[in-house]
Amino acid sequence: MGNEIFYRTYDLDRRKIDEKRRTVPLAFSSEEPCRRWFGDEILSHDPADVDMSFLSAGKAPLLKDHDADCQIGVVQSARLEGDKGRAVVRFSKRPEAEDEFQDVIDGIRTCVSVGYYVTERKLVREQDGVKTYRCKWCPVEISTTSIPADQTVGVGRSKGNKKMTIEVNDPGKREENILNKWNQSDADKLEMLEIGKRVGLMDEAIAFVRDRRPLEAFRELAMNKLAE
């Protein structure tokens, strides 16, 4: 445990932006359960369960789309406040960071995401076959992002029970459009297909749906695609 990095995404409050200092105060974590392939994950905000040593040191990176090669600023300060993690990030003056900062100011980039390692998981309950774990964790970076990585912030979430009508070429079953057999009520399938359509990973999205692979794994694949 601790080798796999996870992400959670939160909305950015543009009312608190300080354009002169180029800083943005934000909430980067909460105890909202997040569905993972192994069950529901809750990030404990007990100070003893969160290793804030790196994020609060004033040197953790502010990245674009979790790309370690695209640092656009620094996490100036970070702290725990009740059941939330809060930080102040400061944007660089370099051209690529200036563009990103302007998009944040203009409301084009509206989400921030935290990258973290889980150091310990404790099973706290199991209901209807779903296990819930409370986790100790270590945040290592904050990113501006276009595709949310948190289950509580959906991309292309379903509304109603209309049929899915995205037209694609399925190399495995060209004789039938299997997508039209699925309802929008299956949010995970729809989300993978919508993300795949947006970032050029449609074949991969179909494969994930057919093989019943977890949504979170596809989100990480999409994030890596964007980083490239």
C-alpha positions as a Markdown table, in Angstrom:
| # | Residue | x | y | z |
|---|---|---|---|---|
| 1 | Met | 0.0 | 0.0 | 0.0 |
| 2 | Gly | 1.3 | 3.5 | -0.7 |
| 3 | Asn | 2.6 | 2.8 | -4.2 |
| 4 | Glu | -0.6 | 3.6 | -6.1 |
| 5 | Ile | -1.7 | 7.2 | -6.4 |
| 6 | Phe | -5.4 | 8.2 | -6.3 |
| 7 | Tyr | -7.2 | 11.4 | -7.1 |
| 8 | Arg | -10.2 | 13.3 | -5.9 |
| 9 | Thr | -11.7 | 16.4 | -7.4 |
| 10 | Tyr | -13.5 | 19.4 | -6.0 |
| 11 | Asp | -15.0 | 22.6 | -7.3 |
| 12 | Leu | -13.0 | 25.7 | -7.2 |
| 13 | Asp | -14.4 | 28.8 | -5.5 |
| 14 | Arg | -13.4 | 31.7 | -7.8 |
| 15 | Arg | -14.7 | 34.3 | -5.4 |
| 16 | Lys | -11.6 | 33.9 | -3.3 |
| 17 | Ile | -9.0 | 34.4 | -6.0 |
| 18 | Asp | -6.4 | 37.1 | -5.3 |
| 19 | Glu | -5.3 | 38.1 | -8.8 |
| 20 | Lys | -2.5 | 40.4 | -7.5 |
| 21 | Arg | -0.9 | 37.7 | -5.4 |
| 22 | Arg | -1.9 | 35.0 | -7.9 |
| 23 | Thr | -3.3 | 32.9 | -5.0 |
| 24 | Val | -6.4 | 30.7 | -4.7 |
| 25 | Pro | -7.6 | 29.4 | -1.4 |
| 26 | Leu | -9.4 | 26.1 | -1.9 |
| 27 | Ala | -10.7 | 22.9 | -0.3 |
| 28 | Phe | -8.8 | 19.8 | -1.6 |
| 29 | Ser | -10.3 | 17.0 | 0.4 |
| 30 | Ser | -13.3 | 15.8 | 2.5 |
| 31 | Glu | -14.7 | 12.7 | 4.1 |
| 32 | Glu | -17.1 | 12.2 | 1.3 |
| 33 | Pro | -17.1 | 8.4 | 0.4 |
| 34 | Cys | -15.6 | 7.7 | -3.0 |
| 35 | Arg | -16.3 | 4.5 | -4.9 |
| 36 | Arg | -13.2 | 2.5 | -5.9 |
| 37 | Trp | -12.9 | -0.9 | -7.5 |
| 38 | Phe | -12.5 | -2.4 | -4.0 |
| 39 | Gly | -15.4 | -0.6 | -2.4 |
| 40 | Asp | -16.1 | 2.8 | -0.8 |
| 41 | Glu | -13.1 | 4.8 | 0.4 |
| 42 | Ile | -13.3 | 7.4 | 3.1 |
| 43 | Leu | -10.3 | 9.6 | 3.8 |
| 44 | Ser | -9.9 | 10.1 | 7.5 |
| 45 | His | -9.3 | 13.7 | 8.6 |
| 46 | Asp | -8.1 | 12.8 | 12.0 |
| 47 | Pro | -4.8 | 14.7 | 12.2 |
| 48 | Ala | -3.1 | 11.4 | 13.3 |
| 49 | Asp | -4.3 | 9.7 | 10.1 |
| 50 | Val | -3.1 | 12.3 | 7.5 |
| 51 | Asp | 0.6 | 12.9 | 6.7 |
| 52 | Met | 0.6 | 16.6 | 5.8 |
| 53 | Ser | 4.4 | 17.0 | 6.1 |
| 54 | Phe | 5.0 | 17.4 | 2.4 |
| 55 | Leu | 1.9 | 19.3 | 1.3 |
| 56 | Ser | 2.2 | 21.8 | 4.2 |
| 57 | Ala | 5.9 | 22.5 | 3.7 |
| 58 | Gly | 5.4 | 25.2 | 1.1 |
| 59 | Lys | 7.1 | 23.3 | -1.7 |
| 60 | Ala | 4.5 | 20.8 | -2.9 |
| 61 | Pro | 3.7 | 21.3 | -6.6 |
| 62 | Leu | 0.6 | 22.8 | -8.2 |
| 63 | Leu | 0.3 | 20.8 | -11.4 |
| 64 | Lys | -1.9 | 20.8 | -14.5 |
| 65 | Asp | -3.8 | 17.6 | -15.0 |
| 66 | His | -1.5 | 15.7 | -12.6 |
| 67 | Asp | 1.4 | 16.1 | -15.0 |
| 68 | Ala | 4.6 | 16.1 | -13.0 |
| 69 | Asp | 6.3 | 17.8 | -16.0 |
| 70 | Cys | 3.8 | 20.7 | -16.0 |
| 71 | Gln | 4.2 | 22.5 | -12.7 |
| 72 | Ile | 2.2 | 25.7 | -12.8 |
| 73 | Gly | 2.7 | 26.8 | -9.3 |
| 74 | Val | 3.2 | 25.8 | -5.7 |
| 75 | Val | 1.0 | 24.8 | -2.7 |
| 76 | Gln | 1.8 | 27.8 | -0.5 |
| 77 | Ser | 0.2 | 26.4 | 2.6 |
| 78 | Ala | -2.1 | 23.5 | 3.6 |
| 79 | Arg | -4.0 | 22.4 | 6.7 |
| 80 | Leu | -6.7 | 20.3 | 8.1 |
| 81 | Glu | -9.9 | 22.0 | 9.2 |
| 82 | Gly | -12.5 | 19.8 | 10.7 |
| 83 | Asp | -13.4 | 17.1 | 8.1 |
| 84 | Lys | -11.8 | 19.1 | 5.2 |
| 85 | Gly | -8.3 | 19.7 | 3.9 |
| 86 | Arg | -7.7 | 23.3 | 2.9 |
| 87 | Ala | -4.8 | 24.9 | 1.0 |
| 88 | Val | -3.7 | 28.1 | -0.6 |
| 89 | Val | -2.0 | 27.6 | -4.0 |
| 90 | Arg | 0.0 | 30.3 | -5.9 |
| 91 | Phe | 0.3 | 30.3 | -9.7 |
| 92 | Ser | 3.7 | 30.9 | -11.4 |
| 93 | Lys | 4.2 | 33.8 | -13.8 |
| 94 | Arg | 5.5 | 31.6 | -16.6 |
| 95 | Pro | 3.4 | 31.7 | -19.9 |
| 96 | Glu | 1.9 | 28.2 | -19.5 |
| 97 | Ala | 0.9 | 29.0 | -15.9 |
| 98 | Glu | -0.5 | 32.4 | -16.9 |
| 99 | Asp | -2.8 | 30.8 | -19.4 |
| 100 | Glu | -4.0 | 28.3 | -16.8 |
| 101 | Phe | -4.5 | 31.0 | -14.2 |
| 102 | Gln | -6.5 | 33.1 | -16.6 |
| 103 | Asp | -8.8 | 30.1 | -17.4 |
| 104 | Val | -9.3 | 29.7 | -13.6 |
| 105 | Ile | -10.2 | 33.3 | -13.3 |
| 106 | Asp | -12.6 | 33.1 | -16.3 |
| 107 | Gly | -14.3 | 30.0 | -14.9 |
| 108 | Ile | -13.1 | 27.8 | -17.8 |
| 109 | Arg | -11.1 | 25.5 | -15.5 |
| 110 | Thr | -13.4 | 25.0 | -12.5 |
| 111 | Cys | -12.0 | 21.9 | -10.7 |
| 112 | Val | -9.0 | 21.1 | -8.6 |
| 113 | Ser | -7.9 | 17.6 | -7.8 |
| 114 | Val | -5.6 | 16.2 | -5.1 |
| 115 | Gly | -3.2 | 13.4 | -5.7 |
| 116 | Tyr | -2.5 | 11.2 | -2.7 |
| 117 | Tyr | -1.2 | 7.8 | -1.4 |
| 118 | Val | -3.2 | 5.6 | 0.9 |
| 119 | Thr | -1.0 | 4.3 | 3.7 |
| 120 | Glu | -3.5 | 2.2 | 5.5 |
| 121 | Arg | -7.1 | 1.0 | 5.0 |
| 122 | Lys | -9.4 | -0.2 | 7.7 |
| 123 | Leu | -12.7 | -2.0 | 7.0 |
| 124 | Val | -15.4 | -0.1 | 8.9 |
| 125 | Arg | -18.6 | -1.7 | 7.5 |
| 126 | Glu | -20.1 | -3.9 | 4.8 |
| 127 | Gln | -23.6 | -3.3 | 3.5 |
| 128 | Asp | -25.3 | -4.8 | 0.4 |
| 129 | Gly | -22.1 | -6.4 | -0.6 |
| 130 | Val | -20.2 | -3.1 | -0.6 |
| 131 | Lys | -17.2 | -2.7 | 1.7 |
| 132 | Thr | -16.4 | 0.7 | 3.2 |
| 133 | Tyr | -12.8 | 1.5 | 4.2 |
| 134 | Arg | -11.5 | 4.4 | 6.3 |
| 135 | Cys | -8.1 | 5.3 | 5.2 |
| 136 | Lys | -4.9 | 6.9 | 6.4 |
| 137 | Trp | -3.3 | 8.9 | 3.6 |
| 138 | Cys | -0.7 | 11.3 | 2.4 |
| 139 | Pro | -1.5 | 14.1 | -0.1 |
| 140 | Val | 1.4 | 14.9 | -2.4 |
| 141 | Glu | 0.1 | 17.4 | -5.0 |
| 142 | Ile | -2.8 | 19.5 | -6.1 |
| 143 | Ser | -3.8 | 20.0 | -9.7 |
| 144 | Thr | -6.1 | 22.0 | -11.9 |
| 145 | Thr | -8.0 | 19.6 | -14.0 |
| 146 | Ser | -10.7 | 19.4 | -16.7 |
| 147 | Ile | -11.9 | 15.8 | -16.0 |
| 148 | Pro | -13.0 | 15.2 | -12.4 |
| 149 | Ala | -11.4 | 12.2 | -10.8 |
| 150 | Asp | -13.8 | 12.0 | -7.9 |
| 151 | Gln | -16.8 | 9.8 | -8.1 |
| 152 | Thr | -18.9 | 12.5 | -6.5 |
| 153 | Val | -18.3 | 14.8 | -9.4 |
| 154 | Gly | -19.5 | 13.1 | -12.6 |
| 155 | Val | -18.7 | 13.7 | -16.3 |
| 156 | Gly | -21.6 | 13.1 | -18.5 |
| 157 | Arg | -23.8 | 11.7 | -15.7 |
| 158 | Ser | -27.1 | 10.2 | -16.7 |
| 159 | Lys | -30.4 | 12.2 | -16.5 |
| 160 | Gly | -33.5 | 10.1 | -16.9 |
| 161 | Asn | -33.7 | 6.8 | -18.8 |
| 162 | Lys | -33.1 | 7.8 | -22.4 |
| 163 | Lys | -31.3 | 5.4 | -24.6 |
| 164 | Met | -27.6 | 5.8 | -25.3 |
| 165 | Thr | -27.1 | 6.7 | -29.0 |
| 166 | Ile | -23.4 | 7.4 | -29.4 |
| 167 | Glu | -22.3 | 5.9 | -32.7 |
| 168 | Val | -18.9 | 4.1 | -32.6 |
| 169 | Asn | -17.1 | 1.4 | -34.5 |
| 170 | Asp | -16.6 | -1.6 | -32.2 |
| 171 | Pro | -13.7 | -3.7 | -33.8 |
| 172 | Gly | -14.9 | -6.8 | -31.9 |
| 173 | Lys | -18.6 | -6.6 | -33.0 |
| 174 | Arg | -18.9 | -4.5 | -36.1 |
| 175 | Glu | -22.1 | -6.3 | -37.1 |
| 176 | Glu | -24.1 | -4.6 | -34.2 |
| 177 | Asn | -24.0 | -1.5 | -32.2 |
| 178 | Ile | -23.9 | -2.9 | -28.7 |
| 179 | Leu | -24.0 | 0.5 | -27.1 |
| 180 | Asn | -27.6 | 1.1 | -28.1 |
| 181 | Lys | -28.6 | -1.8 | -25.8 |
| 182 | Trp | -27.5 | 0.0 | -22.7 |
| 183 | Asn | -29.5 | 2.5 | -20.6 |
| 184 | Gln | -28.2 | 5.8 | -19.3 |
| 185 | Ser | -29.2 | 4.6 | -15.9 |
| 186 | Asp | -25.9 | 2.6 | -15.9 |
| 187 | Ala | -23.8 | 5.7 | -15.0 |
| 188 | Asp | -20.4 | 4.1 | -14.9 |
| 189 | Lys | -20.7 | 2.7 | -18.4 |
| 190 | Leu | -21.9 | 6.0 | -19.8 |
| 191 | Glu | -19.2 | 8.0 | -18.0 |
| 192 | Met | -16.5 | 5.8 | -19.5 |
| 193 | Leu | -18.0 | 6.1 | -23.0 |
| 194 | Glu | -18.4 | 9.9 | -22.6 |
| 195 | Ile | -14.8 | 10.4 | -21.4 |
| 196 | Gly | -13.5 | 8.1 | -24.1 |
| 197 | Lys | -15.3 | 10.1 | -26.8 |
| 198 | Arg | -13.9 | 13.4 | -25.4 |
| 199 | Val | -10.2 | 12.3 | -25.1 |
| 200 | Gly | -9.9 | 10.0 | -28.0 |
| 201 | Leu | -10.1 | 6.7 | -26.1 |
| 202 | Met | -13.3 | 5.3 | -27.5 |
| 203 | Asp | -12.0 | 1.8 | -28.3 |
| 204 | Glu | -10.5 | 1.6 | -24.8 |
| 205 | Ala | -13.7 | 2.7 | -23.3 |
| 206 | Ile | -15.7 | 0.0 | -25.1 |
| 207 | Ala | -13.2 | -2.6 | -23.9 |
| 208 | Phe | -13.5 | -1.4 | -20.3 |
| 209 | Val | -17.3 | -1.7 | -20.5 |
| 210 | Arg | -17.3 | -5.1 | -22.2 |
| 211 | Asp | -14.8 | -6.5 | -19.7 |
| 212 | Arg | -16.6 | -4.9 | -16.7 |
| 213 | Arg | -13.4 | -3.1 | -15.6 |
| 214 | Pro | -13.7 | -0.3 | -12.9 |
| 215 | Leu | -14.5 | 3.2 | -13.8 |
| 216 | Glu | -11.7 | 4.6 | -11.6 |
| 217 | Ala | -9.1 | 2.7 | -13.6 |
| 218 | Phe | -10.5 | 4.2 | -16.9 |
| 219 | Arg | -10.4 | 7.7 | -15.3 |
| 220 | Glu | -6.7 | 7.2 | -14.5 |
| 221 | Leu | -6.1 | 6.0 | -18.1 |
| 222 | Ala | -7.8 | 9.2 | -19.4 |
| 223 | Met | -5.7 | 11.4 | -17.1 |
| 224 | Asn | -2.5 | 9.8 | -18.4 |
| 225 | Lys | -3.7 | 10.4 | -21.9 |
| 226 | Leu | -4.3 | 14.1 | -21.2 |
| 227 | Ala | -0.9 | 14.3 | -19.5 |
| 228 | Glu | 0.8 | 13.0 | -22.6 |
